[in-house]
Coordinates of C-alpha atoms in Angstrom, one line a residue:
Chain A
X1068 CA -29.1 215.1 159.2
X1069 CA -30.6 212.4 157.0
X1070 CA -33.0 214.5 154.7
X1071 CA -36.8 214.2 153.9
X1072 CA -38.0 211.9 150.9
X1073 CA -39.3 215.7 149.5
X1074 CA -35.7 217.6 150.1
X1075 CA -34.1 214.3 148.9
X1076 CA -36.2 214.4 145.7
X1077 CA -35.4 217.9 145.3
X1078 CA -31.2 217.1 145.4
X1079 CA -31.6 214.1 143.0
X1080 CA -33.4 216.2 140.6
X1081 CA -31.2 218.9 140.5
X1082 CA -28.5 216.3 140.3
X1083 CA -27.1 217.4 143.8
X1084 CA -27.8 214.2 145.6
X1085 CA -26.7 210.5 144.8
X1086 CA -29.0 207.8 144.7
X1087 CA -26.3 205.5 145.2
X1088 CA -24.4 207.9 148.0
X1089 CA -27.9 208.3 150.1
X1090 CA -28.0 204.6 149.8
X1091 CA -24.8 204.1 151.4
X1092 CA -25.3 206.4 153.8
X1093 CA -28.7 204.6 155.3
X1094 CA -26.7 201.9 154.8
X1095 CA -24.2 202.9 156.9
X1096 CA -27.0 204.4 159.8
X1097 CA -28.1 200.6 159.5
X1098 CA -25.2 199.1 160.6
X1099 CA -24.5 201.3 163.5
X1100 CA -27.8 201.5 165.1
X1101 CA -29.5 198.4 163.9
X1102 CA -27.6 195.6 166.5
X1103 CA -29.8 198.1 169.4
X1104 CA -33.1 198.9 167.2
X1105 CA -33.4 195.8 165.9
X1106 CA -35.8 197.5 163.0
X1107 CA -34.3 195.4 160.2
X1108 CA -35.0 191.8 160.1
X1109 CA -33.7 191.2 156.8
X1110 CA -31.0 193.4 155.0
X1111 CA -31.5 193.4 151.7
X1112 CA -27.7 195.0 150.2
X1113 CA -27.4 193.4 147.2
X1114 CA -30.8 194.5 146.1
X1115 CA -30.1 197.9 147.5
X1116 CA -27.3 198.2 145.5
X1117 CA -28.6 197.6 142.3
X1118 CA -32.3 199.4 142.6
X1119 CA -29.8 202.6 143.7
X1120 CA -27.3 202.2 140.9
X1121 CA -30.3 202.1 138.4
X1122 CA -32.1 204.8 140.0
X1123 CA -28.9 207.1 139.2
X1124 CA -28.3 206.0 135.9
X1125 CA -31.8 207.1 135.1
X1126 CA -30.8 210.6 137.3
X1127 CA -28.0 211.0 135.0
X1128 CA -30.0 210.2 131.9
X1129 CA -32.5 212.7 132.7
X1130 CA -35.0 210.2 133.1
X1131 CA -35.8 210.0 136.5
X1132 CA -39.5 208.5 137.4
X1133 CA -40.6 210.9 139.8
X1134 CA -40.2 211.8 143.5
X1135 CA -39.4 208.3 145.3
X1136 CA -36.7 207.7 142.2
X1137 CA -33.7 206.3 144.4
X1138 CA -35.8 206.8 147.1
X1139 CA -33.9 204.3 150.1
X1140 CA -37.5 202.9 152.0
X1141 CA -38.1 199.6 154.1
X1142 CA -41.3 197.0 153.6
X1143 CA -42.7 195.9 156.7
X1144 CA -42.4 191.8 156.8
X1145 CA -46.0 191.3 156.4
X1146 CA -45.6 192.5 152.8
X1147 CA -44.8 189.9 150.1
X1148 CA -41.5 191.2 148.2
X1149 CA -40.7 188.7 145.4
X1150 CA -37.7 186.3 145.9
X1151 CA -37.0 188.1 149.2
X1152 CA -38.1 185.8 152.7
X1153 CA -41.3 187.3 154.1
X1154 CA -41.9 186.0 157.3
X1155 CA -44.3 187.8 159.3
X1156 CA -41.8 188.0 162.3
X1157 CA -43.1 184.4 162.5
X1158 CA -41.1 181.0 163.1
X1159 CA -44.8 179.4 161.3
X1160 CA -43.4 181.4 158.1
X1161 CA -39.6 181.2 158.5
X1162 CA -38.9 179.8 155.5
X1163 CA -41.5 181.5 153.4
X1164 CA -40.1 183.2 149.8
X1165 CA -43.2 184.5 148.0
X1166 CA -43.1 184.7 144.2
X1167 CA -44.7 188.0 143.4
X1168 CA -44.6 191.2 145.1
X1169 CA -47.2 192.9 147.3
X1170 CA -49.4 194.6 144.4
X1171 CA -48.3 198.0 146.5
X1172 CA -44.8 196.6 147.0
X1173 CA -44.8 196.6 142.8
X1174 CA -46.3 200.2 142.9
X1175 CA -43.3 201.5 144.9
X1176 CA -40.6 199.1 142.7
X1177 CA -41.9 200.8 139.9
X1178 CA -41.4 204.4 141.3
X1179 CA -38.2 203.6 141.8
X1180 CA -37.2 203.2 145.2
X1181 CA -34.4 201.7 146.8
X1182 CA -35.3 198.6 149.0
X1183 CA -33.1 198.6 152.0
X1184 CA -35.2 195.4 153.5
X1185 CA -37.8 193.8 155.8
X1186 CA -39.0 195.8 158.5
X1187 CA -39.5 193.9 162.2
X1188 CA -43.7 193.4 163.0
X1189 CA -45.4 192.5 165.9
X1190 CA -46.2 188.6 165.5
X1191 CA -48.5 188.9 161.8
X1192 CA -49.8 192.6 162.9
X1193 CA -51.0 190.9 166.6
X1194 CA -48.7 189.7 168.5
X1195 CA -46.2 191.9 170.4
X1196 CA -44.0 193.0 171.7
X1197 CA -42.4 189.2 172.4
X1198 CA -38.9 188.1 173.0
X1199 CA -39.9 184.3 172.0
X1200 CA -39.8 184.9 168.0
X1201 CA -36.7 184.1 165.7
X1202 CA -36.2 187.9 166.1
X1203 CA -35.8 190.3 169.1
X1204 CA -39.0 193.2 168.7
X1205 CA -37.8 196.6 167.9
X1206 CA -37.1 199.5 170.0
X1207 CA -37.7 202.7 170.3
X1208 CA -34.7 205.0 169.0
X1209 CA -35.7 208.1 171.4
X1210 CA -35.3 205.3 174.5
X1211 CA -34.1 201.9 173.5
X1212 CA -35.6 200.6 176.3
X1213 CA -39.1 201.8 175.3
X1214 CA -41.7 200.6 173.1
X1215 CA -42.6 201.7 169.9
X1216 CA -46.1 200.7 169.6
X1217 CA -47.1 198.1 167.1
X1218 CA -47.5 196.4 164.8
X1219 CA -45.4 198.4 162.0
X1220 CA -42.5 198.7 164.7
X1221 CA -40.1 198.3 162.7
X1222 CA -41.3 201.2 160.0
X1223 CA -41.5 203.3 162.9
X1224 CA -38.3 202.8 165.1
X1225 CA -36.1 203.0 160.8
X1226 CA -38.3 205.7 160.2
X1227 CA -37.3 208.2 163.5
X1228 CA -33.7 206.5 163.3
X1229 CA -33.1 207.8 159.7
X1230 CA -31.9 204.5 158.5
X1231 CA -34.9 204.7 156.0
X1232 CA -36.7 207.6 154.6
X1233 CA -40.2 205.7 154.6
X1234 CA -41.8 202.6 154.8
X1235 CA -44.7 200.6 154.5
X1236 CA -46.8 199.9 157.3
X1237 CA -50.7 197.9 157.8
X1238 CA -53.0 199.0 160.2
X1239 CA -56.0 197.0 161.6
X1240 CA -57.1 198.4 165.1
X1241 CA -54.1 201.2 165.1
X1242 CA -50.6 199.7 163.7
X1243 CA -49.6 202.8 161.7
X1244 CA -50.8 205.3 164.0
X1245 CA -49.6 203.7 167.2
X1246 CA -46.0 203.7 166.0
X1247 CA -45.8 206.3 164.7
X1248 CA -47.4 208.0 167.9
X1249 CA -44.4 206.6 169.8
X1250 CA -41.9 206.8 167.7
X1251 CA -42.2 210.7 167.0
X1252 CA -43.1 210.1 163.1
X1253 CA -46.4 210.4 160.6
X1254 CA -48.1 207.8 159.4
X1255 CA -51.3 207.7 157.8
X1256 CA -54.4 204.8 157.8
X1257 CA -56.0 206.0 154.3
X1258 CA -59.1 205.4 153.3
X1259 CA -60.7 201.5 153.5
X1260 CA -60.2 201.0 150.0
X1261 CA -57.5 203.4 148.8
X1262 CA -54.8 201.0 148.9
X1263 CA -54.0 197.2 147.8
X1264 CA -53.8 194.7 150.3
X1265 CA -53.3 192.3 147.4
X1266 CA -49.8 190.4 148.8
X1267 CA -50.4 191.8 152.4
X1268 CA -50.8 189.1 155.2
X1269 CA -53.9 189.7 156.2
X1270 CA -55.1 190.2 159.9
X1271 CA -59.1 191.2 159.6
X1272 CA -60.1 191.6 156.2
X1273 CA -62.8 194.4 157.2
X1274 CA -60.3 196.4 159.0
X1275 CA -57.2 195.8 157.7
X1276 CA -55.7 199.0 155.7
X1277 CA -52.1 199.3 154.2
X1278 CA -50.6 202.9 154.3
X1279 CA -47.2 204.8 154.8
X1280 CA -44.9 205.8 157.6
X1281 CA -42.2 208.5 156.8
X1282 CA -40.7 212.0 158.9
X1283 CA -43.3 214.1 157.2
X1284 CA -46.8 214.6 156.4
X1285 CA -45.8 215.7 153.1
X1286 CA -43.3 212.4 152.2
X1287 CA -46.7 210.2 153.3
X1288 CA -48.4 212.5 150.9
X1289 CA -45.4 211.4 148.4
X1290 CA -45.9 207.8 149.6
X1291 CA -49.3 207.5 149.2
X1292 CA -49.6 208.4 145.9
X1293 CA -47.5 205.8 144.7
X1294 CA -49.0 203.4 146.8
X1295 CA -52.7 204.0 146.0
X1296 CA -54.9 203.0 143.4
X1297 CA -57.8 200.1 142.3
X1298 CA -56.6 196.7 142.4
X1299 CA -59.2 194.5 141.0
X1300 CA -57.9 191.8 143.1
X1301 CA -58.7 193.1 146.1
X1302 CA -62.5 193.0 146.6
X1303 CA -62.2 195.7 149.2
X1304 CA -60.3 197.9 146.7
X1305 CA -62.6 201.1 145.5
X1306 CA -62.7 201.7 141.7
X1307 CA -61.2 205.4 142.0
X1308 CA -58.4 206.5 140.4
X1309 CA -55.2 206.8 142.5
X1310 CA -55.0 210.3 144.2
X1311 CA -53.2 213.5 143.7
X1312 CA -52.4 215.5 146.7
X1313 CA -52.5 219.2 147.1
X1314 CA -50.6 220.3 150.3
X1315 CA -51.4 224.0 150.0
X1316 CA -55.3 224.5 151.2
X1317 CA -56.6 227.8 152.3
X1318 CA -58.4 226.8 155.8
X1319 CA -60.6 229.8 155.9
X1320 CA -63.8 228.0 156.0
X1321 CA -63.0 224.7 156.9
X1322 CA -64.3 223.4 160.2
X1323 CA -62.4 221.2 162.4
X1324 CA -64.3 219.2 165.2
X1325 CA -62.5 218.5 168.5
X1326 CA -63.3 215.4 169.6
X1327 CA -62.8 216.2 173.5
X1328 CA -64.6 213.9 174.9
X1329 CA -61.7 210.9 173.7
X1330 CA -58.8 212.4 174.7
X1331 CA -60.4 214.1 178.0
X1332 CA -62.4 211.4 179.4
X1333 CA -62.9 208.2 177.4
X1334 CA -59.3 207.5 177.9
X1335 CA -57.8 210.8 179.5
X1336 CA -54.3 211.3 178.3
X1337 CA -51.2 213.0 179.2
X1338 CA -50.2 216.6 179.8
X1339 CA -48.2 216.8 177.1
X1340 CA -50.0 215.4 174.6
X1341 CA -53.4 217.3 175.5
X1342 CA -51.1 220.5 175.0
X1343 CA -49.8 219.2 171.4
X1344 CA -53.7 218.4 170.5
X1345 CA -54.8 222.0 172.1
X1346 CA -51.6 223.3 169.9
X1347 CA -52.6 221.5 166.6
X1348 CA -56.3 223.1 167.0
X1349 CA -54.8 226.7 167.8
X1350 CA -52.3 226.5 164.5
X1351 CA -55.5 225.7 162.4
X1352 CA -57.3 227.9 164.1
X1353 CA -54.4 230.8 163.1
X1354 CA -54.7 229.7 159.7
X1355 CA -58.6 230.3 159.1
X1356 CA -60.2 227.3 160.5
X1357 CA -63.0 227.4 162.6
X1358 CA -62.5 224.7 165.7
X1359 CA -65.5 223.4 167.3
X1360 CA -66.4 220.3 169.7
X1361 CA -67.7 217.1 168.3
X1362 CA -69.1 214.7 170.4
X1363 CA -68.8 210.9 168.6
X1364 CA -69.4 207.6 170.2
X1365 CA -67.5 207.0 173.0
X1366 CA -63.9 204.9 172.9
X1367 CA -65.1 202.5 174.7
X1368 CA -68.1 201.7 172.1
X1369 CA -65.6 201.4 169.3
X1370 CA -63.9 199.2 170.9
X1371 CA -65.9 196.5 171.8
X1372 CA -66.9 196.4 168.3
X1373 CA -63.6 196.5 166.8
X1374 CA -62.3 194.3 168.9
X1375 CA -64.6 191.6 168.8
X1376 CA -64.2 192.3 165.0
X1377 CA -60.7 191.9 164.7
X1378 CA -60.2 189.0 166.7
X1379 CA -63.2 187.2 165.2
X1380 CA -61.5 188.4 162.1
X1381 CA -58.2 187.2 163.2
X1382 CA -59.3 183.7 164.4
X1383 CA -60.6 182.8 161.4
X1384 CA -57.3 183.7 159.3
X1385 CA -54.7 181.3 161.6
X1386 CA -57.7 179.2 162.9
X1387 CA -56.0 176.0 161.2
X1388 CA -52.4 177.0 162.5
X1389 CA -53.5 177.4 166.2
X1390 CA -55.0 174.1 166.1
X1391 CA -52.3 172.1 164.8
X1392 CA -49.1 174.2 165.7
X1393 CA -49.9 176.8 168.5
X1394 CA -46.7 177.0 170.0
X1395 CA -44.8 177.3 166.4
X1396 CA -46.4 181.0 167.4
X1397 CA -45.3 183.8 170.2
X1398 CA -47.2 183.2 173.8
X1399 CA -48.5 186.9 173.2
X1400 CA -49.7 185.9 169.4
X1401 CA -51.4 182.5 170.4
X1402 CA -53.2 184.0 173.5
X1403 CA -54.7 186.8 171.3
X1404 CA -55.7 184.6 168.9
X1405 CA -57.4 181.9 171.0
X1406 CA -59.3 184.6 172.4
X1407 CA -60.8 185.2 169.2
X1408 CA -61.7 181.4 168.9
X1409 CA -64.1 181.4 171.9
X1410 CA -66.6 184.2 170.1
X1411 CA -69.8 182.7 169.1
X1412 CA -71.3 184.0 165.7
X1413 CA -73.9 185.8 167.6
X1414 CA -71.0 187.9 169.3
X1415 CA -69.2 189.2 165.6
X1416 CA -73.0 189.5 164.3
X1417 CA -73.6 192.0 167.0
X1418 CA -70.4 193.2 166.4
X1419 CA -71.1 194.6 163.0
X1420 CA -74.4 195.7 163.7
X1421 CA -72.9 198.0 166.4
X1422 CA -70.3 198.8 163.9
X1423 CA -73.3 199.7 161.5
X1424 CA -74.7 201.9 164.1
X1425 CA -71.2 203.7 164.9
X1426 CA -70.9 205.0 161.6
X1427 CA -74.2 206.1 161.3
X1428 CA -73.7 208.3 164.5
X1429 CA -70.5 209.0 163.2
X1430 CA -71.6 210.2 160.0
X1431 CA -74.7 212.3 161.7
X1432 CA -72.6 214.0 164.4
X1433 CA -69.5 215.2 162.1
X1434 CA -71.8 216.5 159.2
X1435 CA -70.7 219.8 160.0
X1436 CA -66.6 219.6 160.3
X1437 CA -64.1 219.1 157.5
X1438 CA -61.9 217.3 159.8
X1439 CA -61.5 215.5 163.6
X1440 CA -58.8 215.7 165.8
X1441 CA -58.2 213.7 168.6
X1442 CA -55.4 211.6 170.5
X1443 CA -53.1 208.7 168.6
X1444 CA -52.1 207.6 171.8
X1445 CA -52.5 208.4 176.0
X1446 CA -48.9 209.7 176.1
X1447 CA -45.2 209.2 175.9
X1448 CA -43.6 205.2 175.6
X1449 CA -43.7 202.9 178.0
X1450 CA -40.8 201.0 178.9
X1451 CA -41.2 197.9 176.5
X1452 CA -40.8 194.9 178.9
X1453 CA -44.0 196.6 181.2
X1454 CA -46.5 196.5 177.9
X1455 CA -49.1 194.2 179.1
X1456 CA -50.2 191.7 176.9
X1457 CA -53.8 192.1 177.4
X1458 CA -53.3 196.2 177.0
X1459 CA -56.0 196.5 174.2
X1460 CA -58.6 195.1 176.9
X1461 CA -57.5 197.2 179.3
X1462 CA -58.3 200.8 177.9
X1463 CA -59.8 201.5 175.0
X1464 CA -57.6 203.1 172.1
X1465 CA -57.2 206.1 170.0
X1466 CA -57.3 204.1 167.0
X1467 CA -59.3 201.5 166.4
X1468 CA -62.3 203.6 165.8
X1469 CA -61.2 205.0 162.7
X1470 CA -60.5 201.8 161.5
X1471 CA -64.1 200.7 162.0
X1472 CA -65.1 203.7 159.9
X1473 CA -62.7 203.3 157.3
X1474 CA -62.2 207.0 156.9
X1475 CA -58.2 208.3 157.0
X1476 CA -56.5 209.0 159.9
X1477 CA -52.9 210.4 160.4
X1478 CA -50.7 210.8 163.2
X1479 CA -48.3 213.9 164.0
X1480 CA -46.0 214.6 166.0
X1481 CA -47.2 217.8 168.3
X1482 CA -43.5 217.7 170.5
X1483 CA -42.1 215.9 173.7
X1484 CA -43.5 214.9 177.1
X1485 CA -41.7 214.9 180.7
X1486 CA -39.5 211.8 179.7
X1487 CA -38.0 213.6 176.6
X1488 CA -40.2 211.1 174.5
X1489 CA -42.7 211.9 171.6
X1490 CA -46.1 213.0 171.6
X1491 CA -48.8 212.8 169.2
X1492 CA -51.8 214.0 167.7
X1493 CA -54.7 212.4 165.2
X1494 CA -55.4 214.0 162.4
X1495 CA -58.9 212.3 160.4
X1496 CA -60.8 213.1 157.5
X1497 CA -64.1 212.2 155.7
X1498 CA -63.5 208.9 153.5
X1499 CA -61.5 210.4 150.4
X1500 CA -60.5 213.4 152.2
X1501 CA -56.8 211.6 152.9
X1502 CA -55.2 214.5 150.8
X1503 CA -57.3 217.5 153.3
X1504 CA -56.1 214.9 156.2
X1505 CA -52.2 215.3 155.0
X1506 CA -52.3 218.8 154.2
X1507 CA -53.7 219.3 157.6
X1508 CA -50.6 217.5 159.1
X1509 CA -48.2 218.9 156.8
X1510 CA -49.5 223.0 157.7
X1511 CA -49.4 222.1 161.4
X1512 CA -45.7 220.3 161.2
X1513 CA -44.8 223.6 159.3
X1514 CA -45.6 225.7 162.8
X1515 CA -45.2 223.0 166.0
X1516 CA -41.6 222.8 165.8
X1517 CA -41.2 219.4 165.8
X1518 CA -39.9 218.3 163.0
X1519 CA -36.6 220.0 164.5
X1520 CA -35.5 217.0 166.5
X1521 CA -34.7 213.7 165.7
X1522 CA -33.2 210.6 168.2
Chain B
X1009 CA -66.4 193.0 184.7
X1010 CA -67.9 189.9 185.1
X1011 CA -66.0 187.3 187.1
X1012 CA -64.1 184.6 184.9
X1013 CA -65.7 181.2 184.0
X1014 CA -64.7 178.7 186.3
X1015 CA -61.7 176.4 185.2
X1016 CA -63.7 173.3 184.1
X1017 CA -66.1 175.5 181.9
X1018 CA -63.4 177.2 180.8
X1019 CA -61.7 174.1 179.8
X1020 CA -65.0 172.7 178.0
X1021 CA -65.1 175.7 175.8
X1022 CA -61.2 175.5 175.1
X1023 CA -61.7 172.1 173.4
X1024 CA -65.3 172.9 171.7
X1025 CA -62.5 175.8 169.6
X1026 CA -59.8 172.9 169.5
X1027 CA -57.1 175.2 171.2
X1028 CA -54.8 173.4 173.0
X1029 CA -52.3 175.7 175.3
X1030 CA -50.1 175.2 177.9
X1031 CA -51.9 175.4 181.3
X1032 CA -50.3 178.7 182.8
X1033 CA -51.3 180.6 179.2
X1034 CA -55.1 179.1 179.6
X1035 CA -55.1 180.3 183.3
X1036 CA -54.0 183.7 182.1
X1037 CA -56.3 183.4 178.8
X1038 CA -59.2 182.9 181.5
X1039 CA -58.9 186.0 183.3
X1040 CA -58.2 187.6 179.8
X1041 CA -61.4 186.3 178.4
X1042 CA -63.9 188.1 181.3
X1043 CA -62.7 191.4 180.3
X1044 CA -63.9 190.2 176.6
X1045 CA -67.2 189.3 177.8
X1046 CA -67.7 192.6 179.8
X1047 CA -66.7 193.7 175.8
X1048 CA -69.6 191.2 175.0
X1049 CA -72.4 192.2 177.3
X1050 CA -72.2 196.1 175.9
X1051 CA -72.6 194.7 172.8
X1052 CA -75.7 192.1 173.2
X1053 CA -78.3 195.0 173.2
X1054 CA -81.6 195.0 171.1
X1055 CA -80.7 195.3 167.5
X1056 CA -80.4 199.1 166.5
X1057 CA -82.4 200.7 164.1
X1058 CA -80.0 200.5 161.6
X1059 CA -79.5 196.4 161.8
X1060 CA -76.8 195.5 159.1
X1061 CA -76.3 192.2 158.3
X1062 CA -72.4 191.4 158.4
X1063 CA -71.7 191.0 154.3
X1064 CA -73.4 194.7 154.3
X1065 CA -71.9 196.8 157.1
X1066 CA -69.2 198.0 154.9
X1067 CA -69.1 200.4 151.6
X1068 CA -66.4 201.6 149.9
X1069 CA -68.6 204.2 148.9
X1070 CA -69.3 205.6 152.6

């Protein structure tokens, strides 16, 4: 079994593990599952080659840079990776080779890891899944003919695969936590402002956070850290110093708030997945936590807001583009987009004030919990050619709310439904609190069992 | 959800945006666009208390 990024560190420290032989053997999981998951758009072996050779001469030197040294990971395509083509999953970028690396791209370079290549996307974060780009989208390794939520599908179906130990994902109404939801992985939203989107394509500036995907709780812990940090560049960047995470909390006296009302009637979900939310609260519980019910704005209020937001947002990013080249763009893309070119200003104005008065509400009615627990998604995968492209108008999401508030959000895996398919749970914290939000995660992947299983 | 704009309105405010799609994807982006407005009519209430002008509604700090 392809190990962790923390039991891999572990080996490499202790000089048990080869950078260059872990390398090989993602390698290897690449080319015999990559022609059905189509996760990989972009195989980078040359590069591969070389960041793992260095990353053992510094093992065998003694000199090793820390935990993600020779560390094999994948960079969804939306992130700029210098000299290598970034195309967004996009035929309007096809050709694009940026000059500089994604500021957080750098971060992880600098660690030490081992870039394996660009990850598949949903159409720049929006537009999926669609079988009229240059690539095929990428499926789900539990059930090749499911979905794997979006838009970081790629980090997700590598991720659960093993052909990667982690990646980078973005997440603007849910793109992290969806995926990861479906694809039986964690993945965490941080806080707005934790991370760089310097280098990032961006989808909706207010929304739009970059974060991790890995196996664990504790590798997006190990993730993170290298990943966050104040990039002047970024105006949405906080001035903080980058984090340091400590796994091992005592939960006597922390308070986690159920947030029934989502999961139960806002957007009810399925059997299995109420029974890994009901499981997550009873393993806290069992540790010293008190669980209690929280009643936030309802699913369908966050919506509204963030989705008039994000396509407002969105419009105004490829506004230029879907004038003079729509159909250089995926039918699904182009429709969501044009969507967002028929709001008036009054519409995103009201927007944001309701977005204003979410968080307030938000703030006033989870005062008294440490964390909030809720859905990631309604249930197991659906079979990838029935995903509707109007889906997010449908029924509200899990997701979307948490990126309105900007505070961190993580998805678990709480076991399997009917179909043999993952389910998931939501994990969020108060802003800053990513590291209570991970620990959470990483005490109730310790107990669920379901870290047991992989596709 | 309110019904969709009929397809000559719906075709004026295609070309005030200056989107030009094929004409099975504007039929479809018709329908589509009625769900947005039922989106649109829960948000067009009286300003809340807390009124926040766009460039303020997010901190970093909150």
């Amino acid at each position: 079994m392809i190990p962790t990024i923390a039991e891999a560190a572990s080996l490499i420290a202790a000089k048990k593990l080869s950078p260059v032989e872990l390398m090989r053997e993602c390698e290897s999981r690449i080319a015999a599952q990559n022609g059905a998951l189509h996760a990989f758009i972009l195989e980078t072996p040359e590069r591969a080659l070389a960041d793992a050779k260095a990353a053992e001469a510094r093992q065998m030197a003694g000199m090793l840079k820390g935990k993600l040294d020779g560390i094999p990971i994948g960079h969804k395509d939306i992130y700029s990776t210098a000299g290598i083509r970034t195309t967004c999953h996009s035929a309007q970028l096809i050709d694009n080779v940026p000059a500089e690396d994604a500021v957080t791209v750098a971060k992880w370079r600098d660690a030490g890891v081992v870039l394996m290549g660009k990850l598949a996307t949903h159409e720049f974060a929006f537009g999926g899944p669609s079988f009229d780009l240059p690539w095929p989208p990428a499926r789900n390794p539990w059930n090749t003919e499911c979905f794997t939520s979006g838009s970081s599908s790629g980090t997700g179906a590598a991720v659960a695969a093993g052909l990667i130990l982690g990646g980078t994902g973005s997440d603007t109404g849910g793109s992290i936590r969806g995926p990861a939801a479906l694809c039986g992985i964690a993945g965490i939203k941080p806080t707005y402002g934790l991370c760089s989107r310097t280098g990032i394509y961006p989808l909706a500036q207010t929304l739009d956070h970059a974060g991790p995907m890995a196996w664990t709780s504790e590798d997006c812990a190990i993730l993170l850290e290298a990943m966050a940090g104040h990039d002047p560049s970024d105006p949405g960047s906080a001035a903080r110093p980058a984090p340091r995470f400590d796994l091992a909390q005592d939960w006597r006296g922390r308070r986690v708030g159920l947030i029934r009302h989502m999961h139960e009637q806002d957007n009810p979900v399925s059997p299995a997945t109420l029974k890994g939310i009901e499981e997550t609260a009873e393993i806290l519980r069992k540790l010293g936590a008190t669980v209690v019910d929280v009643t936030l704005p309802s699913l369908q209020e966050f919506n509204a807001a963030g989705w008039v937001t994000l396509s407002g947002e969105a419009w105004a990013v490829h506004e230029e583009w879907m004038r003079s080249q729509p159909l250089k763009y995926g039918e699904f893309l182009r429709g969501r987009l044009a969507l967002g070119g028929l709001l008036s200003a009054g519409d995103y104005i009201q927007a944001q004030r309701q977005r204003r008065d979410l968080i307030a509400r938000s703030v006033a009615a989870s005062a008294d919990v440490d964390l909030l627990l809720t859905a990631a998604a309604p249930g197991e995968a659906p079979r990838i050619r029935e995903v509707p492209k109007w889906a997010s108008l449908e029924k509200p999401n899990f997701t979307i709310a948490f990126n309105l508030l900007g505070w961190p959000a993580l998805t678990i895996c709480t076991g399997f439904g009917e179909g043999g398919l993952p389910v998931a749970a939501q994990i969020i914290g108060k802003p800053w609190q990513d590291g209570l939000v991970l620990a959470a995660g990483h005490a109730v992947e310790r107990e669920n069992g379901a870290r047991g299983k992989r596709p | 959800m309110p019904e969709p704009l009929p397809p000559d309105q719906f075709a004026t405010m295609m070309a005030q945006a200056g989107i030009s799609l094929p004409a099975a994807e504007v039929e479809d982006l018709r329908h589509a666009h009625a769900r947005l407005a039922g989106m649109l009519e829960a948000l067009r209430k009286p300003a809340p208390k807390l009124v926040a002008e766009p460039a303020f509604t997010f901190s970093t700090e909150k």
